[in-house]
PDB file of C-alpha atoms in Angstrom:
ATOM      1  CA  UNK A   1      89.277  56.866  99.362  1.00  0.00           C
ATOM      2  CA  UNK A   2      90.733  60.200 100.245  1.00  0.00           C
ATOM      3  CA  UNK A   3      93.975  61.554  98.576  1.00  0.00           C
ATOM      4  CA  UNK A   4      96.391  64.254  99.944  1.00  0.00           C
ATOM      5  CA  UNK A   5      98.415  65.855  97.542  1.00  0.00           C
ATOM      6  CA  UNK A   6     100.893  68.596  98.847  1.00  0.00           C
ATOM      7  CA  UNK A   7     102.229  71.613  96.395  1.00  0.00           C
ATOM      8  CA  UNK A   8     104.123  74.443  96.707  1.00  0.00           C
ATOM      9  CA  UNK A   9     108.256  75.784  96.004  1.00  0.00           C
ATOM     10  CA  UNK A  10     110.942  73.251  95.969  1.00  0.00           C
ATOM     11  CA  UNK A  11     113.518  75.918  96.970  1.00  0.00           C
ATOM     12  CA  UNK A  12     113.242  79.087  99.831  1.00  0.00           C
ATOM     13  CA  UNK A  13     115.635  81.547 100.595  1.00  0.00           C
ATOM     14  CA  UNK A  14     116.868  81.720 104.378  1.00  0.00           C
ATOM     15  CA  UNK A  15     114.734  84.089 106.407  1.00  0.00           C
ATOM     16  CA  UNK A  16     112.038  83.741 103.917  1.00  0.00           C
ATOM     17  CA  UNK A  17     108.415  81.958 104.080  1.00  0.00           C
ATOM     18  CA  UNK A  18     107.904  78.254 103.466  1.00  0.00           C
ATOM     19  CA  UNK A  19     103.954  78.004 102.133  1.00  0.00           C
ATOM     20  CA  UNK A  20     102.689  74.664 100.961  1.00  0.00           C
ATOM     21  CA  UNK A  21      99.412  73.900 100.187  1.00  0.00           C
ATOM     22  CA  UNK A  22      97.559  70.492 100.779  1.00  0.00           C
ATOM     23  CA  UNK A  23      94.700  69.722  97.872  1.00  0.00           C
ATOM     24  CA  UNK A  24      91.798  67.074  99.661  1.00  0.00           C
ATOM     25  CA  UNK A  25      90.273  64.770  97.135  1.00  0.00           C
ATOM     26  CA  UNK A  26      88.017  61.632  97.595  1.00  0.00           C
ATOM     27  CA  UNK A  27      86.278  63.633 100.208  1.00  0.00           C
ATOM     28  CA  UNK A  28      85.080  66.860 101.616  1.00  0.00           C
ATOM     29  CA  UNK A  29      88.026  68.875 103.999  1.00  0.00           C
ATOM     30  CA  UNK A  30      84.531  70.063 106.140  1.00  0.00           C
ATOM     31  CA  UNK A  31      84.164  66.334 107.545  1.00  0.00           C
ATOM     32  CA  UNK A  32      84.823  65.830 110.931  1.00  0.00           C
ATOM     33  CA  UNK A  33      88.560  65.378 110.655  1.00  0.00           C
ATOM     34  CA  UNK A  34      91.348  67.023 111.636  1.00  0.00           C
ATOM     35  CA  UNK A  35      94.370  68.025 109.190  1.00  0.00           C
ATOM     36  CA  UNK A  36      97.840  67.808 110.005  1.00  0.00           C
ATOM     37  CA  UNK A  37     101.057  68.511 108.642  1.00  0.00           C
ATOM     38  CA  UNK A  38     104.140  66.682 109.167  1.00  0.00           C
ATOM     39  CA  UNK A  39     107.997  66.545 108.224  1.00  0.00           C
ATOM     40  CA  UNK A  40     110.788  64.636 108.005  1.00  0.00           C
ATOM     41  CA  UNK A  41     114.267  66.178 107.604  1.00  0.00           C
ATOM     42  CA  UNK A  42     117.185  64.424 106.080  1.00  0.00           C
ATOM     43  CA  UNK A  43     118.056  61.524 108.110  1.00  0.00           C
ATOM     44  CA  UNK A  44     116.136  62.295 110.682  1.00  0.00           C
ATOM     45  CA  UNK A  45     112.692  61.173 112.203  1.00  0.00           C
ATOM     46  CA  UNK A  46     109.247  62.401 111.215  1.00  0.00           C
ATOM     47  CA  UNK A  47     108.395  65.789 113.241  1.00  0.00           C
ATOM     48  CA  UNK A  48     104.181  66.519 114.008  1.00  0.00           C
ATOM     49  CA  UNK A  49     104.262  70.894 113.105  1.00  0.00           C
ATOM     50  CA  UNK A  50     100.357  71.014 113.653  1.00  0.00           C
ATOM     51  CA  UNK A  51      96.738  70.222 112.466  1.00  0.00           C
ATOM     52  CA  UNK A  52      93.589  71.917 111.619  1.00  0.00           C
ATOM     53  CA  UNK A  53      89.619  71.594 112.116  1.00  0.00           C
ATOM     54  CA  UNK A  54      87.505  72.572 109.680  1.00  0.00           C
ATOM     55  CA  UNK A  55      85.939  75.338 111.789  1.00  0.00           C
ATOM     56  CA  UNK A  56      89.391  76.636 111.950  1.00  0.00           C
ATOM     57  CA  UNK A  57      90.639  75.393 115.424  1.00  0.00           C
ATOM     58  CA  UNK A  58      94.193  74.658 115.483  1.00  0.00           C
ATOM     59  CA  UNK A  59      97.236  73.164 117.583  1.00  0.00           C
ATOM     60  CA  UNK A  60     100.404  73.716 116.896  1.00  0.00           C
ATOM     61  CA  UNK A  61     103.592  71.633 117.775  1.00  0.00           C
ATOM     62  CA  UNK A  62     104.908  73.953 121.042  1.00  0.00           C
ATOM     63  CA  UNK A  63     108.852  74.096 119.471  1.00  0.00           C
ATOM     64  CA  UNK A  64     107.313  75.880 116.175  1.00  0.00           C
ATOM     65  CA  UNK A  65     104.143  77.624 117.054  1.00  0.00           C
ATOM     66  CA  UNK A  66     105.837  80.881 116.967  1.00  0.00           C
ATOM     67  CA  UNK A  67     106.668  80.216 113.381  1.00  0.00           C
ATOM     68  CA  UNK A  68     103.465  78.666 112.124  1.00  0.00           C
ATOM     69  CA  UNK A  69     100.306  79.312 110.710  1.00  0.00           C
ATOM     70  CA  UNK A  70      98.116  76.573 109.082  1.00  0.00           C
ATOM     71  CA  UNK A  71      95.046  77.794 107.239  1.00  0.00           C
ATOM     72  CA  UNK A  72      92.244  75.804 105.913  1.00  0.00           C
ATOM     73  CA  UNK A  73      90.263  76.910 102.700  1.00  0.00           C
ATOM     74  CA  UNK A  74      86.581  75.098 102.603  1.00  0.00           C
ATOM     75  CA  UNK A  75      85.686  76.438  99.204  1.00  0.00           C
ATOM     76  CA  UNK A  76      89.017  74.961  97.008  1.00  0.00           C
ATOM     77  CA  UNK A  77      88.734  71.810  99.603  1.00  0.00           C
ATOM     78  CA  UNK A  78      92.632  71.909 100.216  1.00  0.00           C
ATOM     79  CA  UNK A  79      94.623  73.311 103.564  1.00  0.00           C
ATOM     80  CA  UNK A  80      97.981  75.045 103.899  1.00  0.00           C
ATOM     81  CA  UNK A  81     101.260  75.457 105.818  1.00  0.00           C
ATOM     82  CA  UNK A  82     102.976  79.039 106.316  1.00  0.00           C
ATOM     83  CA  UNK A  83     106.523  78.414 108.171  1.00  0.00           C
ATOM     84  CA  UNK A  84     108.191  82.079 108.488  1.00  0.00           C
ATOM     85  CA  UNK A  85     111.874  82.615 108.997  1.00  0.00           C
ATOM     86  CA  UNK A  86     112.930  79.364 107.754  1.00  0.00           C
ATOM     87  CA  UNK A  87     116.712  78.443 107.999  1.00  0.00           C
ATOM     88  CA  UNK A  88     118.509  75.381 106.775  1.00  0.00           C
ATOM     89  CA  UNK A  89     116.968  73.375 109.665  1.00  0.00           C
ATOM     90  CA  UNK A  90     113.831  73.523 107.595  1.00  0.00           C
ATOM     91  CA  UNK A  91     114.838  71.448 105.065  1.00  0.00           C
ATOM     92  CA  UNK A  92     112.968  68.758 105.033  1.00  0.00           C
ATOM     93  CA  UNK A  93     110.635  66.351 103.003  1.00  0.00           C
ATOM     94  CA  UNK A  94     106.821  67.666 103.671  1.00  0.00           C
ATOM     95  CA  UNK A  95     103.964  65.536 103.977  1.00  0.00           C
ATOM     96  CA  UNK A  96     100.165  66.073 104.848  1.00  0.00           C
ATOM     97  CA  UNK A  97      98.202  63.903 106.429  1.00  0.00           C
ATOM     98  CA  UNK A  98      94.537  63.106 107.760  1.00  0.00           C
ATOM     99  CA  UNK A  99      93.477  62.270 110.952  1.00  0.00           C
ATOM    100  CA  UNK A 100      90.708  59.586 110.925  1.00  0.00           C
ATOM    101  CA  UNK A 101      87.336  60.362 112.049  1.00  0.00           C
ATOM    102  CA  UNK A 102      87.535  57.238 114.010  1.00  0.00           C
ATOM    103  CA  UNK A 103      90.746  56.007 114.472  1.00  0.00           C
ATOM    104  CA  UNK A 104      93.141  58.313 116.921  1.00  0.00           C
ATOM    105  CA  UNK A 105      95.703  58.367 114.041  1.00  0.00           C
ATOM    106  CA  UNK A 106      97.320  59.899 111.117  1.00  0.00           C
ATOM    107  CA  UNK A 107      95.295  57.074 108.106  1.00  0.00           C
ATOM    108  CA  UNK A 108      95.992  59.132 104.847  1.00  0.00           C
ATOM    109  CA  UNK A 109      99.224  60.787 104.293  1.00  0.00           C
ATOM    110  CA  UNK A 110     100.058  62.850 100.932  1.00  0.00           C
ATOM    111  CA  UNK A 111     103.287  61.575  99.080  1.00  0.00           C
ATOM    112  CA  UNK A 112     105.402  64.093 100.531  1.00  0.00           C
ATOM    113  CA  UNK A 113     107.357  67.049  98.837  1.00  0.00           C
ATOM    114  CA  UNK A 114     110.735  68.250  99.062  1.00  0.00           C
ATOM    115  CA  UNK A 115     111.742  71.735 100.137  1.00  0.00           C
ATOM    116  CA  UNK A 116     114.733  72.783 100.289  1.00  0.00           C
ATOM    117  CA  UNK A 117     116.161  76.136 102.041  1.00  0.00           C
ATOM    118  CA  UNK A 118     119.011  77.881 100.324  1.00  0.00           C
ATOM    119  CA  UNK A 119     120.334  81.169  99.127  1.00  0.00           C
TER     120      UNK A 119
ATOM    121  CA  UNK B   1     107.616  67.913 123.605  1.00  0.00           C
ATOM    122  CA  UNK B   2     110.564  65.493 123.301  1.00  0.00           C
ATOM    123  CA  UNK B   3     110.279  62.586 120.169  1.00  0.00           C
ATOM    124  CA  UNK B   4     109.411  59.158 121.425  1.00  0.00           C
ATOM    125  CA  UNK B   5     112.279  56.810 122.040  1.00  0.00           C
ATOM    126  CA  UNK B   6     112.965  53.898 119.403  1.00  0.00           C
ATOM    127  CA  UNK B   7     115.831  52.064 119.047  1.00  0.00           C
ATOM    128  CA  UNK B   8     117.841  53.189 115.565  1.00  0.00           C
ATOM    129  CA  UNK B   9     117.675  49.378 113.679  1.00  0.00           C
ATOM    130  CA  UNK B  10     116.337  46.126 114.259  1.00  0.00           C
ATOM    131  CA  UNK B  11     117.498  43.086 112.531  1.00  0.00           C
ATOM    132  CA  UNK B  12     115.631  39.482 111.396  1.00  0.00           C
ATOM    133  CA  UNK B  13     115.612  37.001 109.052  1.00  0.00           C
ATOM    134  CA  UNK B  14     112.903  35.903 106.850  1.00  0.00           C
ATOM    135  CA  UNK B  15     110.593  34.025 109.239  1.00  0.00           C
ATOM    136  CA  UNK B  16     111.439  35.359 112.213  1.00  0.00           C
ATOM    137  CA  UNK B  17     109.401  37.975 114.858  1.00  0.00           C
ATOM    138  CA  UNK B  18     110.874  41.132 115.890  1.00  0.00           C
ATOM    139  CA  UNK B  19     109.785  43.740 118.521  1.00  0.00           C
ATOM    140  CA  UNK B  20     109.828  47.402 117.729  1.00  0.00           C
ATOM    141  CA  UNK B  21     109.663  49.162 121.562  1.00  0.00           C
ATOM    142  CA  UNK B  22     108.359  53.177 121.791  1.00  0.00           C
ATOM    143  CA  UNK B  23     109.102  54.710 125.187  1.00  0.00           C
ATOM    144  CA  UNK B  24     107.270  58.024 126.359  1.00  0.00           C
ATOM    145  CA  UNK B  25     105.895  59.610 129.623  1.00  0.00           C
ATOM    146  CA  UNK B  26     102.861  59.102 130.706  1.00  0.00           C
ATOM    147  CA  UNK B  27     101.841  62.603 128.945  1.00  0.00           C
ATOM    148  CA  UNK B  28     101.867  60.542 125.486  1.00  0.00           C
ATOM    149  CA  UNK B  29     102.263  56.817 125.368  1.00  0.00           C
ATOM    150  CA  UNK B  30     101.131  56.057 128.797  1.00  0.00           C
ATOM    151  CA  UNK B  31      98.234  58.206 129.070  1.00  0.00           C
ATOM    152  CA  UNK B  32      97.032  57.585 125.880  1.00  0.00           C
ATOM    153  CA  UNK B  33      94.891  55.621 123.973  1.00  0.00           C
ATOM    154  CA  UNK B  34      95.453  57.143 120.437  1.00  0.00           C
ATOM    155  CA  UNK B  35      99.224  55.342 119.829  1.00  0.00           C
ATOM    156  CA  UNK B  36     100.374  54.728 115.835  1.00  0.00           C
ATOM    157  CA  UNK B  37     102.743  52.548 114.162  1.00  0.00           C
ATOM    158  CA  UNK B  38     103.915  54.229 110.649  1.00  0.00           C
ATOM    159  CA  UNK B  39     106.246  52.038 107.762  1.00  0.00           C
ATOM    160  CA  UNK B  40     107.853  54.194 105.751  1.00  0.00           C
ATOM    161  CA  UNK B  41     109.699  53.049 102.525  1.00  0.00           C
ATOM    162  CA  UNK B  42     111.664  55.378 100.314  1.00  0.00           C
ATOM    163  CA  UNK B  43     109.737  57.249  98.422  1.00  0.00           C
ATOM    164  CA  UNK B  44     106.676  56.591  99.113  1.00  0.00           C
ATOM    165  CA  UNK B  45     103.580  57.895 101.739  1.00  0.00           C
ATOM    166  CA  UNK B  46     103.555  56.772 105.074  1.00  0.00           C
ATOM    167  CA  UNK B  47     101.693  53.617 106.035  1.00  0.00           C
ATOM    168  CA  UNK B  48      99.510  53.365 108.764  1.00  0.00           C
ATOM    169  CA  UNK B  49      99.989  49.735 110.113  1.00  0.00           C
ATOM    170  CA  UNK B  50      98.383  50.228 113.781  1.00  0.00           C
ATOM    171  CA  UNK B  51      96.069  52.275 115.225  1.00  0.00           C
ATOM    172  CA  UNK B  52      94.834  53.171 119.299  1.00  0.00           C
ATOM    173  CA  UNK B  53      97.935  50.786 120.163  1.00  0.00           C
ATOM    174  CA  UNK B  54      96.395  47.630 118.746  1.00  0.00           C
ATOM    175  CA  UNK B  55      94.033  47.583 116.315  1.00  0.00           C
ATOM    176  CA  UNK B  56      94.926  47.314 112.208  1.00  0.00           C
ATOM    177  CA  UNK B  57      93.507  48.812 109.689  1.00  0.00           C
ATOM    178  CA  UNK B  58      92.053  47.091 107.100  1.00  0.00           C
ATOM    179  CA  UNK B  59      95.225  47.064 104.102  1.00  0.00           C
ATOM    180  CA  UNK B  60      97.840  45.744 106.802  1.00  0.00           C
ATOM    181  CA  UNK B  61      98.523  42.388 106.656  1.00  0.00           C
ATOM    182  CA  UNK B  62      98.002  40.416 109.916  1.00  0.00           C
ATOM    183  CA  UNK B  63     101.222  39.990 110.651  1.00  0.00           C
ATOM    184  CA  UNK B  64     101.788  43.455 112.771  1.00  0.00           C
ATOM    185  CA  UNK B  65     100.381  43.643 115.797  1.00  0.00           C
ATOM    186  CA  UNK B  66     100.781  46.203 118.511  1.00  0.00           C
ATOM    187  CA  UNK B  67     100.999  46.430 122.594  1.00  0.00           C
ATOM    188  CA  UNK B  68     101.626  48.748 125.048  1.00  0.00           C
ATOM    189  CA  UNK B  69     102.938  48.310 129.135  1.00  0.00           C
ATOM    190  CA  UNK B  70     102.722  51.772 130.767  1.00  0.00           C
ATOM    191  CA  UNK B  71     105.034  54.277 128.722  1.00  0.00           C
ATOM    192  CA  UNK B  72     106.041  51.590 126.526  1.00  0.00           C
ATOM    193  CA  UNK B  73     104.305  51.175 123.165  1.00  0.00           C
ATOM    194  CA  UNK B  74     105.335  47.905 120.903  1.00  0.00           C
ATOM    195  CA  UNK B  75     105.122  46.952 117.518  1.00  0.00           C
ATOM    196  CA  UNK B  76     105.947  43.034 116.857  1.00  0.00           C
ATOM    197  CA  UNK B  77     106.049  41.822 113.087  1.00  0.00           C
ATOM    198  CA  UNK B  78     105.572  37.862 112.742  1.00  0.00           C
ATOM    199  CA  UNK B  79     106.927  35.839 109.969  1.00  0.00           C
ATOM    200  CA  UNK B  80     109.423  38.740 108.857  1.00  0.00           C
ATOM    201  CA  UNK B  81     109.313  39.193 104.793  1.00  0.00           C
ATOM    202  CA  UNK B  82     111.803  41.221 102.882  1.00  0.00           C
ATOM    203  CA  UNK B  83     109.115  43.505 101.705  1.00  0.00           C
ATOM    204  CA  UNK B  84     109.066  44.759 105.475  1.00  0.00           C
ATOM    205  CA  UNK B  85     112.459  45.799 105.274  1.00  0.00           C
ATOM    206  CA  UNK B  86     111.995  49.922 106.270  1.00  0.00           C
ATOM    207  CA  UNK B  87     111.456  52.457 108.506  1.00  0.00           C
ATOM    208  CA  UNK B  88     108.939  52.352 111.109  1.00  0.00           C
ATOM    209  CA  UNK B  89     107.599  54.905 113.493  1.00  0.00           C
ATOM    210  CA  UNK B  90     105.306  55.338 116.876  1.00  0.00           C
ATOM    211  CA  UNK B  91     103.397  58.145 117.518  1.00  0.00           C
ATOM    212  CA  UNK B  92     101.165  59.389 120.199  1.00  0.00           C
ATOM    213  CA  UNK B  93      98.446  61.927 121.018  1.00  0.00           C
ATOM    214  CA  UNK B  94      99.428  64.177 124.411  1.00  0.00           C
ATOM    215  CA  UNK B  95      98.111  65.409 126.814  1.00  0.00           C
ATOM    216  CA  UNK B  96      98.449  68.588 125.344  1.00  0.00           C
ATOM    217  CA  UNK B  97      96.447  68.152 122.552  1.00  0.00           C
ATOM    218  CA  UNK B  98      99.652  67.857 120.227  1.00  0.00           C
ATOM    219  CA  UNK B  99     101.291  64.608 118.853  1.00  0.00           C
ATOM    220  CA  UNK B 100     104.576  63.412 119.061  1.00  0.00           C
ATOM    221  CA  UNK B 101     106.408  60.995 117.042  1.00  0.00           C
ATOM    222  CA  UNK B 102     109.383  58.669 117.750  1.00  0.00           C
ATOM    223  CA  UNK B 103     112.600  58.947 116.204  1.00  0.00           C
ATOM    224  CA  UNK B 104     112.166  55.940 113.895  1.00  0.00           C
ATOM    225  CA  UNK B 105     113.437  52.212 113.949  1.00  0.00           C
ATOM    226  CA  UNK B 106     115.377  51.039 110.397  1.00  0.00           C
ATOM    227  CA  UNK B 107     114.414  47.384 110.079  1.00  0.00           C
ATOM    228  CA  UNK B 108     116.737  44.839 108.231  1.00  0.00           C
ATOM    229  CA  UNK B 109     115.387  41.616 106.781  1.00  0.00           C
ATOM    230  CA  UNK B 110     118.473  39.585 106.748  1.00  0.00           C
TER     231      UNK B 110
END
């Protein structure tokens, strides 16, 4: 059974970077899945930001691509999430999440963390 | 890429079926085969309850079942229990080799 768990700050400063990093157990990140991150701001709905193949291919939600930079790391088994000039809009609960091999959805999601952009 | 439309709350008592809709273009829901149903309860990870619009993965009870009708995506939950009471959400793979989600549905076992 594979389990997502997400890390990183709690707290960013406006204009600042928002990294997280998303630590694969339970199986190997080089499978043929891809991993996505995902976020859900307060009271609002979930929100895709992008996913990434092993071999480094990514896609990127269109609305934050300029923004965005998710980078996988084969050797620690874990991915990451690099969101530059964050604002208060970026607030939000964090989650990762893996796309099943064989199923065209998101089937194991981390338990989320909170970040939370302020000055 | 605009979030999938859900209504904001469904209601049911203990027993009952409700219908959860999801409406999208035919660049997401309609044209695709890869459409989710999420529950989310406080606190906790996302559930995956339905997969490629009807099929359940093994860990979700029986009683969810999905459907789609061109851009419309549905999730229907038979013999309602209080532990369903929370947030539930569609998504769907694009045409543009993104996913969307839908803005989320707060269900309330009465």
């Amino acid at each position: 059974q594979v389990h997502l768990q997400e890390s990183g700050p709690g707290l960013v400063k406006p204009s600042g970077t928002l990294s997280l990093t998303c630590a694969v157990s339970g199986g190997s990140i080089s499978s043929s899945n891809w991993w996505s991150w995902v976020r859900q701001p307060p009271g609002k709905g979930l929100e895709w930001i992008g996913e990434i193949f092993h071999s480094g291919n990514t896609n990127y939600n269109p609305s934050l691509k300029s923004r965005v930079t998710i980078s996988v790391d084969k050797s620690k088994n874990h991915f990451s999430l690099k969101l530059r000039s964050v604002t208060a809009a970026d607030t939000a609960v964090y989650y990762c999440a893996k796309v099943g091999q064989l199923v065209g959805a998101h089937d194991h999601w981390g338990q989320g963390t909170q970040v939370t952009v302020s000055s | 890429q605009s979030a999938l439309t859900q209504p904001a709350s469904v209601s049911g008592s203990p027993g009952q079926s409700i219908t959860i809709s999801c409406t999208g273009t035919s660049s997401d829901v309609g044209g695709s085969n890869y459409v989710s149903w999420y529950q989310l309860h406080p606190g906790k990870a996302p559930k995956l309850m339905i997969y490629d619009v009807i099929d359940r993965p093994s860990g979700a009870s029986n009683r969810f079942s999905g459907s789609k009708s061109g851009n419309t995506a549905s999730l229907t939950i038979s013999g309602l229990q209080a532990e369903d009471e929370a947030d539930y959400y569609c998504s769907s793979y694009t045409s543009s080799h993104t996913w969307v989600f839908g803005g989320g549905t707060k269900l309330t076992v009465l």
